[in-house]
PDB file of C-alpha atoms and ligand atoms in Angstrom:
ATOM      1  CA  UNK A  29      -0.173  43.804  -9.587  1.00 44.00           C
ATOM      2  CA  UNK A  30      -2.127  41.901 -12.033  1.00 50.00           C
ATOM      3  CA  UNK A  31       0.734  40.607 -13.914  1.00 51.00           C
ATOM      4  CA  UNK A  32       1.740  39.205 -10.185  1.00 55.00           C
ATOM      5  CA  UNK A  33      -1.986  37.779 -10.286  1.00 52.00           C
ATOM      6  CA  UNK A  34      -1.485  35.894 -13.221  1.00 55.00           C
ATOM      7  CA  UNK A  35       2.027  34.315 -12.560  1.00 57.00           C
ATOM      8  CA  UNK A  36       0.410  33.055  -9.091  1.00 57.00           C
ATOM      9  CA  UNK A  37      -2.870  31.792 -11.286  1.00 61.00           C
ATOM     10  CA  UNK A  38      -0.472  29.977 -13.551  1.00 54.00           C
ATOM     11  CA  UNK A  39       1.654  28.469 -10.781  1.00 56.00           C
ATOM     12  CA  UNK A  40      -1.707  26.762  -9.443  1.00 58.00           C
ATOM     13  CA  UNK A  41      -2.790  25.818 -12.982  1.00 52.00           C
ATOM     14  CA  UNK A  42       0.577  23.947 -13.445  1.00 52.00           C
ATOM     15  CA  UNK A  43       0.514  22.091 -10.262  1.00 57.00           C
ATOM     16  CA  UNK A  44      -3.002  21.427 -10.780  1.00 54.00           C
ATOM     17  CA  UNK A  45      -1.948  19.842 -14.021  1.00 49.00           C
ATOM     18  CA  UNK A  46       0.719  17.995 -12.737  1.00 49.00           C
ATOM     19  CA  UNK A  47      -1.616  16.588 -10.225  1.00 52.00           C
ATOM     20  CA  UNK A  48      -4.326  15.554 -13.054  1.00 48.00           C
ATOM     21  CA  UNK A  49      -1.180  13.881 -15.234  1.00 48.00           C
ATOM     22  CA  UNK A  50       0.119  11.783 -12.200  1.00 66.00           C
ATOM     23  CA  UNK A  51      -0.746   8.256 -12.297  1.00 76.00           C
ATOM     24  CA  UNK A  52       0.177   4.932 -10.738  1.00 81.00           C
ATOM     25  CA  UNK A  53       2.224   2.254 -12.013  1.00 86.00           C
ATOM     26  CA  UNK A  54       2.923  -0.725 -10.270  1.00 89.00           C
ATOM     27  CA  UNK A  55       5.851  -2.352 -11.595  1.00 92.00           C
ATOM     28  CA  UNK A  56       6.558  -5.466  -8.933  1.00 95.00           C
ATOM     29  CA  UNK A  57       5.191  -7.093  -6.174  1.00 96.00           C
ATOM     30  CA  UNK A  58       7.891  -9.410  -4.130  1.00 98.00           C
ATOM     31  CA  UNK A  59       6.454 -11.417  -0.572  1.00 98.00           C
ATOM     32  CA  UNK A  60       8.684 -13.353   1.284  1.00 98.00           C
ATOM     33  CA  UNK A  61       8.030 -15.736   4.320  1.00 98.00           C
ATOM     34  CA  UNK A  62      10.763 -14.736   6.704  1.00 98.00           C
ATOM     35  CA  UNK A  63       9.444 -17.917   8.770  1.00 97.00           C
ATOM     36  CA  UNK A  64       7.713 -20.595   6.290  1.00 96.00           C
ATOM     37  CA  UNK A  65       6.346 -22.640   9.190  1.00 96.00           C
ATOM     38  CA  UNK A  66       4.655 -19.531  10.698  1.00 97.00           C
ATOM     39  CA  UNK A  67       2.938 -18.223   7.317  1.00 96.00           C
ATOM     40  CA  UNK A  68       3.758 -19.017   3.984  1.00 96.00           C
ATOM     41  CA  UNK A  69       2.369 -17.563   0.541  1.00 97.00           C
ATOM     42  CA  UNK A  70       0.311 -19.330  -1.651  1.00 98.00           C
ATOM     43  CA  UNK A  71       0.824 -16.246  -4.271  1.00 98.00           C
ATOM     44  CA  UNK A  72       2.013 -13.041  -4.878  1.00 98.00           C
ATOM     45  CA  UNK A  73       1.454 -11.910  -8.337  1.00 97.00           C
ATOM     46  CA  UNK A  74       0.694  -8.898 -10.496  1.00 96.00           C
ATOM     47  CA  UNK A  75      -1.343  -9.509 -13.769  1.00 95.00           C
ATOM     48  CA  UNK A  76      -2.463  -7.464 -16.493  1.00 93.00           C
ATOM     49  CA  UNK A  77      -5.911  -8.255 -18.207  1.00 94.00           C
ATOM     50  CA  UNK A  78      -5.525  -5.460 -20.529  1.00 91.00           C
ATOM     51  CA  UNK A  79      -4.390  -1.879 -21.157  1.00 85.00           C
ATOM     52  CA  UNK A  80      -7.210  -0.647 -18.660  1.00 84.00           C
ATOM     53  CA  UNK A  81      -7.344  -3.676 -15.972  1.00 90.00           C
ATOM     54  CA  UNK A  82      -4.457  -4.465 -13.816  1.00 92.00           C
ATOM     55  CA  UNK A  83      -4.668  -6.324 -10.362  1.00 94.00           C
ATOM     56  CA  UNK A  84      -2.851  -7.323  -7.858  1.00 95.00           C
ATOM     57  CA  UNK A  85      -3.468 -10.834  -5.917  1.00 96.00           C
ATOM     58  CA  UNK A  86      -1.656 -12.709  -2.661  1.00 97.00           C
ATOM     59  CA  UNK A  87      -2.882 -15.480  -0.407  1.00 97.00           C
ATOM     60  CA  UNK A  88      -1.150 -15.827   2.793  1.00 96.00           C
ATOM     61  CA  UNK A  89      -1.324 -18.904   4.600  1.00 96.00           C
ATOM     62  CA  UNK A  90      -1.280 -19.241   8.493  1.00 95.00           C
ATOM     63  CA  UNK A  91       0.449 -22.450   9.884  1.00 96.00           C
ATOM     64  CA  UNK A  92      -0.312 -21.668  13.262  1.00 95.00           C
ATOM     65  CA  UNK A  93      -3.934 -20.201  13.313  1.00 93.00           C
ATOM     66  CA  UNK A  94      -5.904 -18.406  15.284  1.00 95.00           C
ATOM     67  CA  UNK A  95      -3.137 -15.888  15.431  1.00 95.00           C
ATOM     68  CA  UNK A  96      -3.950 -12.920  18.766  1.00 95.00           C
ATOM     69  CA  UNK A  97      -1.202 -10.579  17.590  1.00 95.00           C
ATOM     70  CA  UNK A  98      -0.097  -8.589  14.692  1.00 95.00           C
ATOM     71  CA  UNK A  99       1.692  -5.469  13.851  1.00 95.00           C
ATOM     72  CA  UNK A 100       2.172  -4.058  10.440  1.00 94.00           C
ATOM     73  CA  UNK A 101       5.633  -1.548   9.817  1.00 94.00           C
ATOM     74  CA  UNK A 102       4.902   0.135   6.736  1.00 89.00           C
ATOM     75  CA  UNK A 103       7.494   2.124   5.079  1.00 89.00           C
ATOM     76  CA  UNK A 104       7.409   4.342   1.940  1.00 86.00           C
ATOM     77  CA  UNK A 105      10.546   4.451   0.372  1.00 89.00           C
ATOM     78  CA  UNK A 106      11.753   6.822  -2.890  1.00 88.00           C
ATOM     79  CA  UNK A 107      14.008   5.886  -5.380  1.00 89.00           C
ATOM     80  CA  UNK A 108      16.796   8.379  -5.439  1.00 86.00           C
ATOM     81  CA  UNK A 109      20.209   6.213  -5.717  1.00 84.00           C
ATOM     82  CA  UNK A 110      19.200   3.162  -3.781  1.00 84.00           C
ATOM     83  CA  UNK A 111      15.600   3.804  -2.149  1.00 83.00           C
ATOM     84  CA  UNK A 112      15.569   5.604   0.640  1.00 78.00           C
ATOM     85  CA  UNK A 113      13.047   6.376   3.348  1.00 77.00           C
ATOM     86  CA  UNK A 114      10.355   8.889   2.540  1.00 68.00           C
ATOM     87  CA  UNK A 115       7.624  10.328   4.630  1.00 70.00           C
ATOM     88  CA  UNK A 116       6.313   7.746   6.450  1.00 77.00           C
ATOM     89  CA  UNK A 117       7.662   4.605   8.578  1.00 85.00           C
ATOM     90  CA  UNK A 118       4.982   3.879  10.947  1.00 86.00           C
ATOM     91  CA  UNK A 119       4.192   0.764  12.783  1.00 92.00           C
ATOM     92  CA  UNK A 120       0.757  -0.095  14.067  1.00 93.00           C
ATOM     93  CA  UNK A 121      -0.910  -2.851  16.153  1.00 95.00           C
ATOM     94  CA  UNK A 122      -3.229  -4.392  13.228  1.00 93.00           C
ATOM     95  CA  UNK A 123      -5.755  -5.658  16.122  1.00 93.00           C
ATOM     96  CA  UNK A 124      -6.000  -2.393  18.307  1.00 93.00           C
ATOM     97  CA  UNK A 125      -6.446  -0.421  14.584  1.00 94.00           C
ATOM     98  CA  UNK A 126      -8.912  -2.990  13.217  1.00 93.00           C
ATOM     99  CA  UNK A 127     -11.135  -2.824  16.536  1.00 93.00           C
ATOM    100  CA  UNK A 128     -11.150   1.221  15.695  1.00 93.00           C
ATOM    101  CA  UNK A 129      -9.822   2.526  12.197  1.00 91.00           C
ATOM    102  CA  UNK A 130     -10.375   6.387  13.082  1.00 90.00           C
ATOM    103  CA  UNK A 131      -7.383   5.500  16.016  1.00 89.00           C
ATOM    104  CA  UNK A 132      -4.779   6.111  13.080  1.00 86.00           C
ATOM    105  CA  UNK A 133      -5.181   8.324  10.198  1.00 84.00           C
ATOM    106  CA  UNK A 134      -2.144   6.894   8.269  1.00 81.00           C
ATOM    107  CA  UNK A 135      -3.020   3.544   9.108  1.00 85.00           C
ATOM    108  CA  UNK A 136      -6.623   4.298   7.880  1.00 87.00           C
ATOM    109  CA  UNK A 137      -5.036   5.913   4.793  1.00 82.00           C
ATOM    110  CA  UNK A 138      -2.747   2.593   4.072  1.00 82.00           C
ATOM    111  CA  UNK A 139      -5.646   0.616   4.672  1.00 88.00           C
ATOM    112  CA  UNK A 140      -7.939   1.978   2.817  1.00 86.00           C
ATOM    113  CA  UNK A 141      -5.710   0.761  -0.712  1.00 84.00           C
ATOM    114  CA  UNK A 142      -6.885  -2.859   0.053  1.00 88.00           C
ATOM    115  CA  UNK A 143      -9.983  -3.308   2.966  1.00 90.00           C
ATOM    116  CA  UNK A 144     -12.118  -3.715   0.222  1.00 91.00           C
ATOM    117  CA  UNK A 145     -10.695  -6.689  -1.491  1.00 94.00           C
ATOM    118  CA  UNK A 146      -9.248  -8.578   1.553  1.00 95.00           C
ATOM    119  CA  UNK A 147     -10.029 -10.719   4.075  1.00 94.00           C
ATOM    120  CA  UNK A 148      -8.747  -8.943   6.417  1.00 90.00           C
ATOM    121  CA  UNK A 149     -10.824  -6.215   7.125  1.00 86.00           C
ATOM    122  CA  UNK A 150     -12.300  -7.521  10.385  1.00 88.00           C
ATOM    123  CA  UNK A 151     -10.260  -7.539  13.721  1.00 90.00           C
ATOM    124  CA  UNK A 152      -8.388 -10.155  15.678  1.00 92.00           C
ATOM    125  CA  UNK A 153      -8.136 -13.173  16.245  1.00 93.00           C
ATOM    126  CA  UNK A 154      -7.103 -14.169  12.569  1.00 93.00           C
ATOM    127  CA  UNK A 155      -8.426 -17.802  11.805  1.00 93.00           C
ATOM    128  CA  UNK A 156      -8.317 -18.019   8.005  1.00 94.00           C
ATOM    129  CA  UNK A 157      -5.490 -17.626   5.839  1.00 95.00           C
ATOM    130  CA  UNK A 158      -5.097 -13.874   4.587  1.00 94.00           C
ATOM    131  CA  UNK A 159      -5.937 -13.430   1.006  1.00 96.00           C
ATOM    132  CA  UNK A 160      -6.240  -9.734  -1.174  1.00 95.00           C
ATOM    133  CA  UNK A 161      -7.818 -10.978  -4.249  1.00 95.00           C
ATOM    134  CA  UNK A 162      -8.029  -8.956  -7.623  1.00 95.00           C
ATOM    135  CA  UNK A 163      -7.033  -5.586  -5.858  1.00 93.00           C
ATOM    136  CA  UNK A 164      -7.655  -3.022  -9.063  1.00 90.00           C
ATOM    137  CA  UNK A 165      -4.768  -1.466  -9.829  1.00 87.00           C
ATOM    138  CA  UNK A 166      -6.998   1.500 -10.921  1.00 82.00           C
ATOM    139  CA  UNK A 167      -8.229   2.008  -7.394  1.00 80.00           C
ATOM    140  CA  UNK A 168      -4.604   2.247  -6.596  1.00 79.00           C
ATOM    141  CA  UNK A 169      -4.234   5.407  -8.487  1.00 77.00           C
ATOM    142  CA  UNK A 170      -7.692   6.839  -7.382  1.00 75.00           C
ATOM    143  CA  UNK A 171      -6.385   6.469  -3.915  1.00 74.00           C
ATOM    144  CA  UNK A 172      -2.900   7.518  -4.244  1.00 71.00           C
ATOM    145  CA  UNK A 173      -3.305  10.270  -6.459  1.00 66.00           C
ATOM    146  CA  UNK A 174      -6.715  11.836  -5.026  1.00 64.00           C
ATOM    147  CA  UNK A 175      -6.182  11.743  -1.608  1.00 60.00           C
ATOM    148  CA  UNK A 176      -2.535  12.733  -1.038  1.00 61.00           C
ATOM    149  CA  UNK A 177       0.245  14.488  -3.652  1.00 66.00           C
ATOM    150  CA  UNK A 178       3.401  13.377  -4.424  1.00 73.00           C
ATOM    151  CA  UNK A 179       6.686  14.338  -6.237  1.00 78.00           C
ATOM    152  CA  UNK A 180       6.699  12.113  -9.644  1.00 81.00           C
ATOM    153  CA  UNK A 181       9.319   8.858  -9.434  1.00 86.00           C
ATOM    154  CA  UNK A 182       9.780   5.224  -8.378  1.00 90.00           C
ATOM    155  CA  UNK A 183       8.721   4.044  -5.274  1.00 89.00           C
ATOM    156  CA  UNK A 184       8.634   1.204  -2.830  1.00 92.00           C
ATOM    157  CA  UNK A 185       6.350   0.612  -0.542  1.00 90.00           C
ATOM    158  CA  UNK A 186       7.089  -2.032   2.006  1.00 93.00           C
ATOM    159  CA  UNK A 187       5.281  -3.652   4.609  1.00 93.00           C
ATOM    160  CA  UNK A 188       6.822  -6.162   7.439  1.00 96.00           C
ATOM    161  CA  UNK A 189       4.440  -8.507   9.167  1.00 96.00           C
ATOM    162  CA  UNK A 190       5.133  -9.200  12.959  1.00 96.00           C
ATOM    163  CA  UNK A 191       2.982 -12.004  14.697  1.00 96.00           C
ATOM    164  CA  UNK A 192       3.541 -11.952  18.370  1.00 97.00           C
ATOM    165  CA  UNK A 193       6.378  -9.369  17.892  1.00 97.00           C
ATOM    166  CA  UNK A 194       8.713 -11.288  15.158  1.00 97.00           C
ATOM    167  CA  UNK A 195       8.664 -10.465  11.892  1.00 98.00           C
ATOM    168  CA  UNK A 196       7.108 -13.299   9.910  1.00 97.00           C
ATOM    169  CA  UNK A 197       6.571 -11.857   6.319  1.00 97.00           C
ATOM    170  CA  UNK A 198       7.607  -9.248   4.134  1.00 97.00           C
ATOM    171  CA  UNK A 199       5.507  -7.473   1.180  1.00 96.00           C
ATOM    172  CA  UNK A 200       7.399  -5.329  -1.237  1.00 96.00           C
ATOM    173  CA  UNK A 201       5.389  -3.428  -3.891  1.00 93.00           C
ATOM    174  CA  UNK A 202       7.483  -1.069  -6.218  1.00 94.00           C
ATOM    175  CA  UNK A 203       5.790   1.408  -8.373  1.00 90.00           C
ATOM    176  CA  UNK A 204       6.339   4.533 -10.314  1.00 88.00           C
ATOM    177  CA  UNK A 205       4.399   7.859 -10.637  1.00 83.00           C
ATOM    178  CA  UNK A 206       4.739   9.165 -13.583  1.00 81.00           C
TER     179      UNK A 206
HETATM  180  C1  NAG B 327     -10.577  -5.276 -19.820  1.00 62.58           C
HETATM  181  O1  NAG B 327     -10.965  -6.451 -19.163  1.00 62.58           O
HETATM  182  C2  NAG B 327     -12.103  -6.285 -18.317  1.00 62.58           C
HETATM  183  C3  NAG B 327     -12.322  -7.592 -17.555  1.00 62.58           C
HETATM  184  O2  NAG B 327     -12.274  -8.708 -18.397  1.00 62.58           O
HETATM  185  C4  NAG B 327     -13.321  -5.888 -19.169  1.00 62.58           C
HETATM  186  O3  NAG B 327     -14.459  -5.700 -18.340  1.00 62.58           O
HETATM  187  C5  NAG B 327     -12.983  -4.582 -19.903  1.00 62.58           C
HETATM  188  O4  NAG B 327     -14.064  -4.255 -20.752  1.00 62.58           O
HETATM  189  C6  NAG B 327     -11.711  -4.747 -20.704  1.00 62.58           C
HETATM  190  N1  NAG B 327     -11.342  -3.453 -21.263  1.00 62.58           N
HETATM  191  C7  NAG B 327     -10.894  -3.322 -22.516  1.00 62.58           C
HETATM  192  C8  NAG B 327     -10.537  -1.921 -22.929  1.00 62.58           C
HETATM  193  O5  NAG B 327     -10.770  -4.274 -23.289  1.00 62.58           O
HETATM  194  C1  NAG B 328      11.539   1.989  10.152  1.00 62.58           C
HETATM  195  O1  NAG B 328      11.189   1.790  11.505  1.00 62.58           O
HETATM  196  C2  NAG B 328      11.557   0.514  11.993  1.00 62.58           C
HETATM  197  C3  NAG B 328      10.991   0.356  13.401  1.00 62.58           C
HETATM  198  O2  NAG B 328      11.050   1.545  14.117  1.00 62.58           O
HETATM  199  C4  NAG B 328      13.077   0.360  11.942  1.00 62.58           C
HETATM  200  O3  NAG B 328      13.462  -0.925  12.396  1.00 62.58           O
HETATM  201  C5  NAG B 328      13.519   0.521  10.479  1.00 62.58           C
HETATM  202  O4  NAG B 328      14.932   0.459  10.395  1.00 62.58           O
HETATM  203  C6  NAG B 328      13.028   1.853   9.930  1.00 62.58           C
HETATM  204  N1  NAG B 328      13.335   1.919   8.510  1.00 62.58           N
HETATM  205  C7  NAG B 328      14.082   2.857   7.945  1.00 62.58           C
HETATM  206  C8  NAG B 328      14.294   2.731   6.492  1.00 62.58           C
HETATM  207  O5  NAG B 328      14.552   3.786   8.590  1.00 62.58           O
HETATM  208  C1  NAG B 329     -14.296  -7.456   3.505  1.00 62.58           C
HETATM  209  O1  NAG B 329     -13.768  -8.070   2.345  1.00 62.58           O
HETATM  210  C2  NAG B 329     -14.674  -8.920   1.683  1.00 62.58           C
HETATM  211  C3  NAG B 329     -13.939  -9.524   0.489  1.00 62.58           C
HETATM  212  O2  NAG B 329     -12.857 -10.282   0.905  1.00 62.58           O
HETATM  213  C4  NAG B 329     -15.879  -8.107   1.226  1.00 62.58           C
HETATM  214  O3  NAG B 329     -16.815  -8.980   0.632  1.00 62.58           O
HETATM  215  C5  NAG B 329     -16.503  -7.375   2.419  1.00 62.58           C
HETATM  216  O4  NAG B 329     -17.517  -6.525   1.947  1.00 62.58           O
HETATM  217  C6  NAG B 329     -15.454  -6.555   3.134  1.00 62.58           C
HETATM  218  N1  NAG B 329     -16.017  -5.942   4.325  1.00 62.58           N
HETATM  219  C7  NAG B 329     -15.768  -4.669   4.643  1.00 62.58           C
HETATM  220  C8  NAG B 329     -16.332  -4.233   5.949  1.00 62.58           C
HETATM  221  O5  NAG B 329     -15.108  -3.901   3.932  1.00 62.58           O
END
């Protein structure tokens, strides 16, 4: 009985361990206009200050502003041979979210990586061009590793960008949690 008792207390110490060890490693960032005169990026770049500060940047600009209509398909994908879908694939409607972010918890979750350094935290219409500026990798990993747990390995997690129900840009980000 109380050898039981300690195999269970180890079992939680380990994956409490191997929650404490994972961390966040973003490895590439790739946006594409899938309709240049619609929106078209300015940049889309990772960059490493030093050891401790990472960030990620992109400025979007909108050709044909003030833009009504948006929905965001987010997909996480795991790399396994090829990536493949894993966990979530949801699609939202950025202005119905953005008028009320407690409408979609995984929305809320996905937006909560990036409200805080972007432009875009405020709900339609969309007049300026769409910048995330200096997004700290570290608060990344704070949010990714804190809030939700996930198996170790390389991921991809990619966003498509539908104005007025065509898809105008894509976002790639790969990463790896190791
Ligand atoms: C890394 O760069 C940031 C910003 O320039 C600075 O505040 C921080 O002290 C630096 N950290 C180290 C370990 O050099
Ligand atoms: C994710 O959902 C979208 C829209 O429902 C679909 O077009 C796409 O193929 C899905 N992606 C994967 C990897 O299944
Ligand atoms: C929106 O983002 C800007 C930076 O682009 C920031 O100054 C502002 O505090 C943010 N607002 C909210 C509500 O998060």
């Amino acid at each position: 009985m109380s050898s039981r008792f300690r195999l269970i207390e180890l079992f939680v110490l380990l994956y409490l361990i191997k929650q404490i060890a994972s961390r966040v490693e973003l490895t590439n960032i790739v946006c594409t206009s899938l309709d240049p005169e619609f929106a078209d990026f300015e940049y889309c770049y990772l960059k490493s200050v030093n050891r401790t500060y990472k960030y990620m940047s992109l400025k979007v600009n909108l050709l044909k502003k003030p833009i009504t209509k948006v929905k965001v398909n987010a997909e996480l994908l795991k790399r396994f041979s090829g990536y493949k879908p894993y966990l979530y694939n949801v699609t939202v409607d950025a202005c119905r979210f953005l008028k009320n972010t407690k409408s979609s918890p995984i929305a809320a979750y996905f937006y909560g990586f990036f409200k805080s350094h972007s432009n875009m935290n405020h709900s339609c219409p969309y007049d300026q061009d769409i910048v995330v500026e200096k997004l700290p990798i570290s608060a990344i990993n704070t949010h990714f590793t804190e809030v939700l747990p996930f198996p170790l390995g390389d991921y991809l997690f990619q966003t498509n960008w539908f104005a007025y129900d065509i898809n105008r840009a894509n976002v790639k980000v790969y990463f790896t949690l190791s």
